[in-house]
Coordinates of C-alpha atoms in Angstrom, one line a residue:
Chain A
M1 CA -3.9 22.9 -99.8
T2 CA -1.9 21.0 -97.4
V3 CA -3.8 19.0 -94.8
A4 CA -2.5 19.6 -91.4
L5 CA -4.9 17.4 -89.4
R6 CA -6.9 14.5 -90.5
T7 CA -9.3 12.2 -88.5
E8 CA -10.4 8.8 -89.9
N9 CA -13.6 7.4 -88.4
I10 CA -12.8 8.2 -84.8
S11 CA -15.0 7.1 -82.0
K12 CA -14.9 7.3 -78.3
H13 CA -16.8 4.9 -76.0
Y14 CA -16.8 5.4 -72.2
G15 CA -17.6 2.2 -70.2
S16 CA -18.4 -1.2 -71.7
G17 CA -21.5 -3.4 -72.2
P18 CA -24.9 -2.2 -71.9
D19 CA -23.8 0.8 -69.8
A20 CA -21.4 2.1 -72.5
V21 CA -21.7 5.6 -73.6
T22 CA -20.6 6.7 -77.1
A23 CA -19.4 10.3 -76.8
V24 CA -18.0 10.5 -80.4
D25 CA -19.3 8.4 -83.2
N26 CA -17.4 7.6 -86.3
V27 CA -16.1 11.1 -87.1
T28 CA -14.0 11.9 -90.2
F29 CA -13.0 15.5 -91.2
E30 CA -9.7 17.3 -92.0
V31 CA -8.5 20.6 -91.5
A32 CA -5.9 22.4 -93.7
E33 CA -2.9 24.8 -93.1
G34 CA -4.2 28.3 -92.6
E35 CA -7.8 27.2 -92.1
F36 CA -9.8 28.0 -89.0
V37 CA -12.6 25.7 -88.1
A38 CA -15.4 26.0 -85.3
L39 CA -16.5 23.0 -83.7
V40 CA -20.1 23.6 -82.5
G41 CA -22.9 21.7 -81.1
P42 CA -25.1 21.4 -77.8
S43 CA -23.7 20.2 -74.6
G44 CA -23.1 16.6 -74.5
S45 CA -22.7 16.4 -78.3
G46 CA -18.9 15.1 -78.0
K47 CA -17.2 18.5 -78.8
T48 CA -14.9 18.5 -75.9
S49 CA -14.1 14.6 -76.1
L50 CA -13.3 15.2 -79.7
L51 CA -11.1 18.0 -78.9
A52 CA -9.3 16.0 -76.1
M53 CA -8.5 13.3 -78.9
L54 CA -7.3 15.8 -81.2
A55 CA -4.9 17.1 -78.6
G56 CA -3.8 13.6 -77.9
L57 CA -5.1 13.6 -74.4
L58 CA -7.6 11.0 -74.9
T59 CA -7.1 7.9 -76.9
P60 CA -9.8 7.2 -79.5
S61 CA -11.7 3.9 -79.2
D62 CA -11.6 3.4 -83.0
G63 CA -10.1 5.3 -85.9
K64 CA -7.0 7.5 -86.5
I65 CA -5.8 10.9 -85.9
L66 CA -3.0 12.1 -88.2
I67 CA -1.2 15.4 -87.6
E68 CA 1.3 16.3 -90.2
G69 CA 0.7 12.7 -91.4
Q70 CA 1.7 11.2 -88.0
D71 CA -0.7 8.8 -86.1
M72 CA -0.9 9.8 -82.6
G73 CA -2.4 6.5 -81.7
R74 CA 0.7 4.7 -82.6
M75 CA 2.8 6.9 -80.3
S76 CA 4.0 5.9 -76.8
D77 CA 2.7 8.1 -74.0
R78 CA 6.2 9.9 -73.7
R79 CA 6.5 10.4 -77.3
R80 CA 2.8 11.6 -77.6
T81 CA 3.7 14.2 -74.8
Q82 CA 6.7 15.2 -76.9
F83 CA 4.7 15.5 -80.0
R84 CA 2.0 17.5 -78.3
R85 CA 4.3 20.2 -77.2
K86 CA 5.9 20.4 -80.6
A87 CA 3.0 20.1 -82.8
I88 CA 0.0 21.5 -80.9
G89 CA -0.9 24.8 -79.5
F90 CA -3.5 25.1 -76.8
T91 CA -5.9 27.7 -75.3
F92 CA -8.3 26.7 -72.5
Q93 CA -11.5 28.0 -71.2
S94 CA -9.9 28.9 -67.8
N95 CA -6.7 28.3 -65.8
N96 CA -4.9 29.1 -69.0
L97 CA -1.7 30.6 -67.6
V98 CA 0.7 29.8 -65.1
P99 CA 0.1 32.3 -62.2
Y100 CA 3.6 32.6 -61.2
L101 CA 5.1 33.6 -64.5
T102 CA 4.7 37.0 -66.1
A103 CA 2.9 37.4 -69.6
Q104 CA 6.1 37.1 -71.4
D105 CA 7.3 34.2 -69.3
N106 CA 4.0 32.4 -70.0
V107 CA 4.6 32.7 -73.6
E108 CA 8.2 31.7 -73.5
L109 CA 7.2 28.6 -71.6
M110 CA 6.3 26.9 -74.8
L111 CA 9.8 27.7 -76.2
R112 CA 11.5 26.5 -73.0
L113 CA 9.5 23.3 -73.1
N114 CA 10.6 22.8 -76.7
G115 CA 14.2 23.7 -76.2
K116 CA 13.8 26.7 -78.4
H117 CA 14.4 29.5 -75.9
T118 CA 17.0 31.9 -77.3
K119 CA 17.4 35.6 -77.5
S120 CA 15.8 35.8 -80.9
T121 CA 12.8 33.8 -79.8
R122 CA 12.5 35.8 -76.6
A123 CA 12.3 39.0 -78.8
R124 CA 9.7 37.1 -81.2
A125 CA 7.5 36.4 -78.0
A126 CA 7.6 40.1 -77.0
E127 CA 6.8 41.1 -80.5
L128 CA 3.8 38.7 -80.6
L129 CA 2.4 40.1 -77.4
E130 CA 2.9 43.6 -78.7
R131 CA 0.9 42.7 -81.8
L132 CA -1.8 41.4 -79.4
G133 CA -1.8 44.8 -77.8
L134 CA 0.1 43.6 -74.6
G135 CA 3.3 45.4 -75.1
S136 CA 2.9 47.3 -71.9
R137 CA 1.9 44.2 -69.9
L138 CA 4.9 41.9 -70.7
D139 CA 6.0 41.9 -67.0
H140 CA 2.6 41.7 -65.5
F141 CA 1.5 38.5 -63.8
P142 CA -1.9 36.8 -64.8
S143 CA -3.5 38.1 -61.7
E144 CA -2.6 41.7 -63.0
L145 CA -4.4 41.1 -66.4
S146 CA -7.9 41.2 -67.4
G147 CA -9.7 38.1 -68.7
G148 CA -9.3 39.3 -72.4
Q149 CA -5.7 40.0 -71.9
Q150 CA -5.1 36.6 -70.3
Q151 CA -6.8 35.0 -73.4
R152 CA -4.5 37.0 -75.6
V153 CA -1.4 35.9 -73.8
A154 CA -2.8 32.2 -74.1
I155 CA -3.2 32.8 -77.8
A156 CA 0.4 34.1 -78.0
R157 CA 1.6 30.9 -76.1
A158 CA -0.3 28.7 -78.4
L159 CA 1.3 30.2 -81.5
I160 CA 4.8 31.0 -80.4
H161 CA 6.4 27.5 -81.0
E162 CA 5.0 27.4 -84.5
P163 CA 2.7 24.4 -84.1
A164 CA 0.9 22.7 -86.8
V165 CA -2.4 22.8 -85.2
V166 CA -3.8 25.2 -82.6
L167 CA -6.8 24.0 -80.4
A168 CA -8.9 26.4 -78.6
D169 CA -11.5 25.3 -76.0
E170 CA -14.2 27.9 -75.4
P171 CA -11.8 30.8 -75.6
T172 CA -14.6 33.3 -75.2
A173 CA -16.4 31.6 -72.3
S174 CA -15.4 34.1 -69.6
L175 CA -15.3 37.4 -71.8
D176 CA -17.9 40.1 -72.5
T177 CA -19.0 40.5 -76.0
T178 CA -16.7 43.1 -77.2
L179 CA -13.6 41.3 -75.8
A180 CA -14.9 37.9 -77.1
H181 CA -15.0 39.4 -80.6
Q182 CA -11.7 41.1 -80.2
V183 CA -9.9 37.9 -79.1
V184 CA -11.4 35.6 -81.8
E185 CA -10.9 38.1 -84.4
T186 CA -7.2 38.4 -83.5
F187 CA -6.9 34.5 -83.3
A188 CA -8.5 34.0 -86.7
H189 CA -6.1 36.7 -88.1
L190 CA -3.0 35.0 -86.7
I191 CA -4.1 31.5 -87.6
H192 CA -4.5 32.8 -91.3
E193 CA -1.4 34.7 -91.3
Q194 CA 0.9 32.0 -89.7
R195 CA -0.7 29.2 -91.8
R196 CA -1.8 27.1 -88.8
A197 CA -4.7 24.8 -88.6
G198 CA -7.0 26.3 -86.2
I199 CA -10.0 24.4 -84.3
M200 CA -12.1 26.3 -81.9
V201 CA -14.6 24.5 -79.7
T202 CA -17.4 27.1 -79.1
H203 CA -21.0 27.5 -77.7
D204 CA -21.1 31.0 -78.9
L205 CA -22.4 30.9 -82.5
R206 CA -21.6 34.5 -83.0
M207 CA -18.0 33.6 -83.2
T208 CA -18.4 31.6 -86.1
R209 CA -18.2 34.7 -88.3
Y210 CA -14.5 34.7 -87.9
V211 CA -14.1 31.0 -89.2
D212 CA -13.7 29.4 -92.6
R213 CA -15.7 26.3 -91.9
V214 CA -18.1 25.2 -89.3
I215 CA -18.4 21.5 -88.0
Q216 CA -21.7 20.9 -86.2
M217 CA -21.8 17.9 -83.9
K218 CA -25.0 16.2 -82.3
D219 CA -25.0 13.2 -80.2
G220 CA -21.4 12.4 -80.9
K221 CA -21.9 12.5 -84.7
L222 CA -20.7 14.9 -87.2
N223 CA -24.1 16.4 -88.1
R224 CA -23.3 19.0 -90.7
I225 CA -20.2 20.8 -92.1
L226 CA -20.8 24.5 -93.2
T227 CA -18.4 25.7 -95.8
E228 CA -20.3 28.5 -97.7
R229 CA -19.8 31.8 -96.4
H230 CA -23.4 32.7 -96.3
E231 CA -24.3 29.5 -94.4
I232 CA -21.8 30.5 -91.8
D233 CA -22.9 34.0 -91.6
A234 CA -26.5 32.7 -91.2
L235 CA -25.4 30.4 -88.3
S236 CA -23.6 33.4 -86.7
Q237 CA -26.6 35.5 -87.0
Q238 CA -28.6 32.8 -85.0
G239 CA -26.3 33.4 -82.2
M240 CA -27.2 37.2 -82.1
Chain B
M1 CA 12.9 23.4 -66.8
A2 CA 11.9 21.9 -63.4
F3 CA 14.3 24.3 -61.7
Y4 CA 13.0 27.2 -63.6
L5 CA 9.5 26.4 -62.6
A6 CA 10.3 25.5 -59.0
F7 CA 12.3 28.6 -58.3
K8 CA 9.9 31.0 -60.2
E9 CA 7.0 29.7 -58.1
I10 CA 9.1 30.0 -54.9
W11 CA 10.1 33.7 -55.7
H12 CA 6.5 34.6 -56.6
S13 CA 5.0 33.0 -53.4
R14 CA 8.1 33.8 -51.3
G15 CA 6.1 34.7 -48.3
R16 CA 4.3 31.5 -48.3
Y17 CA 7.4 29.5 -48.7
L18 CA 9.3 31.5 -46.1
L19 CA 6.5 30.7 -43.7
I20 CA 7.1 26.9 -44.2
A21 CA 10.8 27.4 -44.1
G22 CA 10.3 29.3 -40.8
I23 CA 8.2 26.3 -39.3
V24 CA 10.9 23.9 -40.5
A25 CA 13.4 26.2 -38.8
L26 CA 11.5 26.0 -35.4
I27 CA 11.2 22.1 -35.8
T28 CA 15.0 22.2 -36.4
T29 CA 15.7 24.2 -33.3
L30 CA 13.4 22.0 -31.2
V31 CA 15.1 18.9 -32.6
L32 CA 18.6 20.3 -32.1
F33 CA 17.8 21.4 -28.6
I34 CA 16.3 18.2 -27.5
A35 CA 19.4 16.3 -28.8
A36 CA 21.7 18.9 -27.0
L37 CA 19.7 18.3 -23.9
A38 CA 19.9 14.6 -24.2
E39 CA 23.7 15.0 -24.9
G40 CA 24.0 17.5 -21.8
L41 CA 22.1 15.4 -19.3
G42 CA 23.7 12.3 -20.6
N43 CA 27.1 13.9 -20.2
G44 CA 26.0 15.0 -16.6
N45 CA 25.5 11.4 -15.9
R46 CA 28.1 9.5 -17.7
E47 CA 31.1 12.0 -18.4
Y48 CA 33.3 10.5 -15.6
L49 CA 32.6 6.9 -16.1
Q50 CA 32.9 7.4 -19.8
K51 CA 36.3 9.1 -19.7
L52 CA 37.7 6.8 -16.7
N53 CA 41.3 5.8 -17.3
G54 CA 40.6 2.2 -16.9
E55 CA 38.6 -0.4 -19.2
L56 CA 36.8 -2.2 -16.4
I57 CA 34.8 -1.4 -13.3
V58 CA 34.5 -3.7 -10.4
Y59 CA 31.5 -3.6 -8.1
Q60 CA 30.4 -5.6 -5.1
Q61 CA 28.4 -8.8 -6.1
G62 CA 24.6 -8.6 -5.9
V63 CA 24.3 -4.8 -6.1
D64 CA 23.1 -4.8 -9.9
L65 CA 25.8 -2.4 -11.0
S66 CA 24.6 0.3 -8.4
I67 CA 27.7 2.3 -7.4
S68 CA 26.1 3.7 -4.3
A69 CA 25.1 0.2 -3.0
S70 CA 28.5 -1.2 -3.8
R71 CA 31.2 -1.7 -1.1
L72 CA 34.8 -3.1 -1.7
G73 CA 37.6 -3.3 0.7
R74 CA 41.4 -3.2 0.3
S75 CA 41.6 -7.1 0.4
T76 CA 39.3 -7.3 -2.7
L77 CA 41.6 -4.5 -4.4
A78 CA 44.5 -6.6 -3.6
A79 CA 43.0 -9.7 -5.2
V80 CA 41.9 -7.7 -8.2
R81 CA 45.6 -6.5 -8.8
R82 CA 46.8 -10.1 -8.6
V83 CA 44.6 -11.2 -11.5
E84 CA 46.6 -11.8 -14.8
G85 CA 46.0 -8.9 -17.4
V86 CA 45.3 -6.2 -14.7
A87 CA 47.8 -3.5 -15.0
Q88 CA 46.6 -1.3 -12.3
A89 CA 43.7 -0.8 -10.2
G90 CA 42.4 2.0 -7.8
Q91 CA 39.6 2.5 -5.4
V92 CA 37.0 5.2 -6.1
N93 CA 34.3 6.6 -3.9
F94 CA 31.4 8.9 -4.6
S95 CA 29.7 11.3 -2.5
S96 CA 27.9 14.8 -2.8
S97 CA 29.0 17.9 -1.1
T98 CA 28.8 21.7 -1.4
L99 CA 31.5 24.2 -2.1
V100 CA 31.1 27.5 -0.3
F101 CA 32.8 30.8 -1.0
S102 CA 33.5 33.7 1.4
D103 CA 33.2 36.3 -1.2
G104 CA 29.5 36.1 -1.9
R105 CA 29.6 33.7 -4.8
E106 CA 26.8 31.3 -4.8
A107 CA 27.4 27.9 -3.1
L108 CA 27.9 25.1 -5.6
D109 CA 26.7 21.6 -5.2
V110 CA 29.3 19.1 -6.4
S111 CA 30.1 15.4 -6.8
L112 CA 32.9 14.6 -4.3
V113 CA 34.9 11.9 -5.8
G114 CA 37.7 10.1 -3.9
V115 CA 40.5 8.5 -6.0
E116 CA 43.9 7.1 -5.3
P117 CA 46.7 9.4 -6.7
G118 CA 48.4 8.0 -9.7
L119 CA 46.1 5.1 -9.9
P120 CA 43.0 4.4 -12.2
G121 CA 40.1 6.7 -11.1
E122 CA 42.2 9.8 -10.9
P123 CA 41.6 12.0 -13.8
P124 CA 44.5 13.7 -15.7
A125 CA 45.0 17.4 -14.8
F126 CA 45.2 19.3 -17.9
Q127 CA 46.2 22.4 -16.0
G128 CA 48.4 22.3 -13.0
N129 CA 49.4 19.1 -11.4
N130 CA 47.8 15.8 -10.3
L131 CA 47.1 14.9 -6.6
S132 CA 50.3 14.4 -4.7
R133 CA 49.5 11.9 -1.8
G134 CA 46.6 10.1 -0.3
R135 CA 46.1 12.3 2.7
A136 CA 46.9 15.7 1.0
N137 CA 44.3 18.5 1.3
E138 CA 44.2 19.0 -2.4
A139 CA 41.5 18.6 -5.2
I140 CA 41.5 18.4 -8.9
L141 CA 38.4 20.2 -10.4
D142 CA 36.5 19.3 -13.5
R143 CA 36.2 21.9 -16.1
N144 CA 32.4 22.5 -15.1
T145 CA 33.4 23.2 -11.4
A146 CA 36.1 25.7 -12.4
L147 CA 33.9 27.5 -14.9
R148 CA 30.8 27.6 -12.8
A149 CA 32.7 28.9 -9.6
N150 CA 35.3 30.7 -11.5
L151 CA 38.3 28.8 -9.9
Q152 CA 41.7 28.5 -11.1
V153 CA 44.8 26.3 -10.1
G154 CA 46.3 27.7 -7.0
D155 CA 42.8 28.7 -5.5
T156 CA 41.7 27.3 -2.3
I157 CA 38.1 25.8 -2.1
V158 CA 36.1 25.1 1.0
V159 CA 34.0 22.0 1.1
K160 CA 31.2 22.2 3.5
S161 CA 29.8 18.9 4.9
T162 CA 27.8 17.7 7.9
Q163 CA 29.5 15.4 10.3
G164 CA 27.0 14.1 12.7
T165 CA 24.9 17.1 13.5
E166 CA 27.7 19.5 12.9
E167 CA 28.5 21.5 9.8
K168 CA 32.2 21.5 9.0
Q169 CA 34.2 23.3 6.4
Y170 CA 37.3 21.8 4.7
P171 CA 39.8 24.1 2.9
L172 CA 41.5 22.2 -0.1
A173 CA 44.1 23.5 -2.5
V174 CA 43.4 23.3 -6.2
T175 CA 46.3 21.4 -7.6
G176 CA 44.9 20.9 -11.2
I177 CA 41.9 21.3 -13.6
T178 CA 40.8 18.4 -15.7
D179 CA 38.3 18.3 -18.5
G180 CA 34.4 17.7 -18.1
R181 CA 34.1 14.9 -15.7
Q182 CA 30.6 15.4 -14.3
Y183 CA 29.1 12.6 -12.3
F184 CA 25.4 12.2 -11.3
L185 CA 24.4 15.5 -13.0
Q186 CA 26.8 17.6 -10.9
P187 CA 30.3 19.1 -11.5
S188 CA 32.9 17.2 -9.7
I189 CA 35.9 17.6 -7.6
F190 CA 38.5 14.8 -7.2
V191 CA 40.3 14.4 -3.9
P192 CA 42.6 11.7 -2.5
M193 CA 41.0 8.6 -0.8
Q194 CA 41.8 9.5 2.8
T195 CA 40.8 13.2 2.4
W196 CA 37.7 12.1 0.7
E197 CA 36.9 9.9 4.0
K198 CA 37.5 12.9 6.2
V199 CA 35.5 15.6 4.3
R200 CA 32.5 13.6 3.0
P201 CA 29.2 14.1 4.7
G202 CA 29.0 11.7 7.6
G203 CA 32.7 11.0 7.2
G204 CA 35.7 11.8 9.7
E205 CA 39.2 10.6 10.3
I206 CA 39.8 6.8 9.6
P207 CA 40.5 4.9 12.7
A208 CA 43.9 3.3 12.6
G209 CA 44.0 -0.2 11.4
S210 CA 40.5 0.0 9.7
E211 CA 40.2 -1.0 6.1
L212 CA 39.6 1.7 3.4
V213 CA 36.4 0.8 1.8
S214 CA 35.3 2.2 -1.7
N215 CA 32.2 2.1 -3.9
I216 CA 34.1 0.6 -7.0
I217 CA 37.4 -0.3 -8.2
A218 CA 38.7 1.1 -11.5
V219 CA 40.8 -1.4 -13.5
R220 CA 43.4 -0.6 -16.2
L221 CA 44.2 -3.6 -18.5
A222 CA 47.7 -4.5 -19.7
D223 CA 46.0 -5.0 -23.0
P224 CA 42.6 -3.5 -23.5
A225 CA 41.9 -6.1 -26.3
Q226 CA 41.8 -8.8 -23.7
L227 CA 39.0 -7.3 -21.9
P228 CA 36.6 -10.3 -22.0
A229 CA 39.3 -12.8 -21.0
V230 CA 40.3 -10.5 -17.9
Q231 CA 36.7 -9.9 -17.2
A232 CA 36.2 -13.7 -17.0
R233 CA 39.3 -14.2 -14.9
L234 CA 38.3 -11.5 -12.5
L235 CA 34.9 -13.1 -11.9
A236 CA 36.7 -16.6 -11.5
E237 CA 39.5 -15.5 -9.2
V238 CA 38.1 -12.8 -7.0
S239 CA 35.0 -13.7 -4.8
D240 CA 31.8 -11.6 -4.3
I241 CA 32.3 -9.2 -7.2
E242 CA 30.6 -8.2 -10.4
T243 CA 32.1 -6.3 -13.4
A244 CA 31.3 -4.0 -16.1
D245 CA 32.9 -2.2 -19.0
R246 CA 32.6 1.7 -18.9
T247 CA 29.5 1.9 -21.3
T248 CA 27.6 -0.9 -19.4
A249 CA 28.5 1.0 -16.1
Y250 CA 27.1 4.5 -17.1
E251 CA 24.1 3.1 -18.8
A252 CA 23.3 1.2 -15.3
T253 CA 23.6 4.7 -13.4
P254 CA 20.1 5.4 -12.1
G255 CA 17.8 7.0 -14.6
Y256 CA 20.3 7.3 -17.3
S257 CA 18.5 4.9 -19.8
A258 CA 15.0 6.2 -18.9
Q259 CA 16.1 9.8 -19.3
Q260 CA 17.9 9.1 -22.7
S261 CA 15.1 7.0 -24.1
T262 CA 12.5 9.6 -23.2
L263 CA 14.5 12.5 -24.9
N264 CA 15.2 10.3 -27.9
T265 CA 11.4 9.5 -28.2
Q266 CA 10.7 13.3 -28.0
R267 CA 13.3 13.8 -30.8
Y268 CA 11.7 11.1 -33.1
F269 CA 8.2 12.3 -32.5
T270 CA 9.5 16.0 -33.5
L271 CA 10.8 14.5 -36.6
L272 CA 7.6 12.7 -37.2
I273 CA 5.8 16.0 -36.6
G274 CA 8.1 17.7 -39.2
I275 CA 7.2 15.0 -41.8
L276 CA 3.6 15.6 -41.2
V277 CA 3.9 19.5 -41.3
I278 CA 6.1 19.4 -44.5
G279 CA 3.7 16.7 -46.0
G280 CA 0.6 18.6 -45.1
F281 CA 1.8 21.9 -46.6
F282 CA 2.9 20.5 -49.9
Q283 CA -0.2 18.3 -50.2
I284 CA -2.4 21.5 -49.7
Q285 CA -0.3 23.3 -52.4
T286 CA -0.9 20.3 -54.7
L287 CA -4.6 20.4 -54.2
Q288 CA -4.7 24.1 -55.0
K289 CA -2.7 23.5 -58.1
I290 CA -4.5 20.7 -59.7
A291 CA -6.0 22.8 -62.5
Q292 CA -2.7 24.5 -63.2
I293 CA -0.8 21.2 -63.3
G294 CA -3.4 19.7 -65.6
M295 CA -2.9 22.7 -68.1
L296 CA 1.0 22.4 -67.8
K297 CA 0.7 18.7 -68.5
A298 CA -1.8 19.4 -71.5
I299 CA 0.6 21.8 -73.2
G300 CA 3.4 19.1 -73.0
T301 CA 5.0 19.3 -69.7
T302 CA 6.1 15.7 -68.7
N303 CA 5.3 14.1 -65.4
G304 CA 9.0 14.1 -64.7
I305 CA 9.3 17.9 -65.0
V306 CA 6.3 18.3 -62.6
A307 CA 7.5 15.9 -60.0
L308 CA 11.1 17.1 -60.2
A309 CA 9.9 20.8 -59.8
A310 CA 8.0 19.8 -56.7
I311 CA 10.9 17.9 -55.2
V312 CA 13.3 20.8 -55.9
Q313 CA 10.8 23.1 -54.0
I314 CA 10.5 20.7 -51.1
V315 CA 14.3 20.3 -50.8
A316 CA 15.0 23.9 -51.3
V317 CA 12.5 25.0 -48.7
N318 CA 13.4 22.4 -46.2
T319 CA 17.2 23.1 -46.6
L320 CA 16.5 26.8 -45.9
G321 CA 14.5 26.0 -42.9
V322 CA 17.0 23.6 -41.4
L323 CA 20.0 26.0 -42.1
I324 CA 18.1 28.9 -40.5
G325 CA 17.0 26.6 -37.5
A326 CA 20.6 25.3 -37.0
A327 CA 22.3 28.7 -37.2
G328 CA 19.8 30.1 -34.9
S329 CA 20.1 27.2 -32.5
L330 CA 23.8 27.5 -32.3
L331 CA 23.6 31.2 -31.8
L332 CA 21.1 30.9 -29.2
S333 CA 23.0 28.2 -27.3
L334 CA 25.9 30.9 -26.9
T335 CA 23.6 32.9 -24.7
F336 CA 22.9 30.0 -22.2
P337 CA 24.7 30.1 -19.0
V338 CA 27.2 27.2 -18.3
Q339 CA 24.9 25.4 -15.8
V340 CA 22.3 24.7 -18.5
P341 CA 23.0 21.2 -19.6
I342 CA 22.9 21.8 -23.2
V343 CA 25.7 20.4 -25.3
F344 CA 26.0 20.7 -29.1
T345 CA 28.2 17.9 -30.2
P346 CA 29.3 17.6 -34.0
N347 CA 28.0 14.0 -34.2
A348 CA 24.6 14.9 -32.7
V349 CA 24.2 18.2 -34.7
I350 CA 25.1 16.4 -38.0
A351 CA 22.9 13.4 -37.3
S352 CA 20.0 15.7 -36.4
V353 CA 20.6 18.0 -39.5
L354 CA 20.8 14.9 -41.8
A355 CA 17.6 13.5 -40.3
L356 CA 15.7 16.8 -40.8
L357 CA 17.1 17.0 -44.4
I358 CA 15.5 13.7 -45.1
I359 CA 12.2 14.3 -43.6
G360 CA 11.3 17.1 -46.0
P361 CA 11.4 14.9 -49.2
L362 CA 9.9 12.2 -47.2
G363 CA 7.0 14.4 -46.1
G364 CA 6.5 15.5 -49.7
L365 CA 6.4 12.2 -51.4
V366 CA 2.6 12.0 -51.0
S367 CA 2.3 15.4 -52.8
V368 CA 4.7 14.4 -55.7
W369 CA 2.8 11.2 -56.1
A370 CA -0.5 13.3 -56.2
L371 CA 1.0 15.6 -58.8
S372 CA 2.0 12.8 -61.0
R373 CA -1.5 11.5 -60.9
V374 CA -3.1 14.8 -62.1
E375 CA -4.4 14.0 -65.7
P376 CA -4.0 16.5 -68.3
L377 CA -7.6 16.2 -69.2
R378 CA -8.3 18.3 -66.3
A379 CA -7.4 21.2 -68.2
L380 CA -10.4 20.6 -70.5
G381 CA -12.7 20.0 -67.4
L382 CA -12.5 16.3 -68.2
A383 CA -11.0 13.4 -65.9
Q384 CA -11.3 9.8 -66.9

């Protein structure tokens, strides 16, 4: 099992002195290639701050984050931006897509940013969208797509450049139950198939049924890690 | 990448970008027309003096370079001619009069300029011939007079003027046509000195033995590079005069500086409005796009790409607007009648167009700065 992402005792404090707030407190875990992990916990538990640090958008106050063995904390801002667009795929809760680009152009955006935009990669983008059920929507703008379709385009964009790590921030927040299950199931399938390390932040415990491991956070700390299938299914049932 | 994003967005929201290009086009039209009006009105005041075939103008002392107040006699002219460095000097007189036509054409108010044939002050005839002698009933027309009254060399014009309480008409043969030589915002006709004395309002035949008096004396120098030295010698050797070069002379004509500074102020304010309009539009665009920009930065788009895309959009939209406005203004100007004082000169058009091309990026600087400040954390609903 190859480790794609590893955190070592990372913490994040906001402010200083007596007013300091600790959002993430001494968290260590790792995610392997082809593994899909859910990051769950109540609001304010530090999930989003942790995700932002994993993405290199926020610098940890302490600790290390290694992606493919490289420490993002030791990179310059410019190098970290380059590394992020190469090694990380991203889907967000909202404002996922560029409104003036078609579904296919949105997916190809990551290829263009990484200087990998060729005829063959273009065909690969179209093929990926077709696999996600969007074959007839390639030339549609985001405003012409449903919420579920937009999330699937975002998933395609997050995967097209073959990143080591794929991060998803509440990907089902604006979807109805049926669509939410479809989107996360597809996401999990592609993570496994393409051997990416996937981390999904979610409030919706029902979605944990599609992941391999659940990391529960509480008050900034890593509260519990569920690895057994029956434990994960039990947690998923709690969300029903 | 920046160009790709910039033009994809422009094409997707082409209606919105065309609208702002249209506004830039209107601002361009306004700036160009104000510049052309300033040029036209300026020409109307300065054209004759600016093109005068002499480097210096002599006035009566104490008139503060007022042509209408100045009076200089032949004795002063003789003294001026004797000064070392003066090649030639000629008397010039100014008045206003009206050309009337028997065929129903509308009467035309003109500047009536009296000059000495063959001496500084007489404009060169580009069509026909120059004036033949001091008492000839002849006239040279400036181009504006010829165009507005549809006159040609060989035609006869009739100058109407009031002598005492009586209105008189004087026929004059058109011997030549010169280029644009307006004076005091009117098209001009140039007549010999003695003829001028006869036909000007309040004039008449000059009594024998009386001195010919003029408003100014136009002086041509043997070496124009010696202007300051000759100017100093004139002031030292000829009594009761003051002198000015051509530029000082036309800038001193009544209302010229006030008119030009008013029009220039209008032009600069229009450019300032342009900066604010373009800046405002792109700033609103930026505010609407903060979440999207945050997402683009989160997925690895650099600040440089985001800023360059914004600059490309600003320059493209501004350039399109300026080109539409410039082309529209020039086409519109062709429909204007000749008496409208709108003159598009290459220098004024190029200067205005360059200024307009600069105001776009200048106006958009704030939005580019704002874009560079958007944090990628916005994509996650976080901001530091």
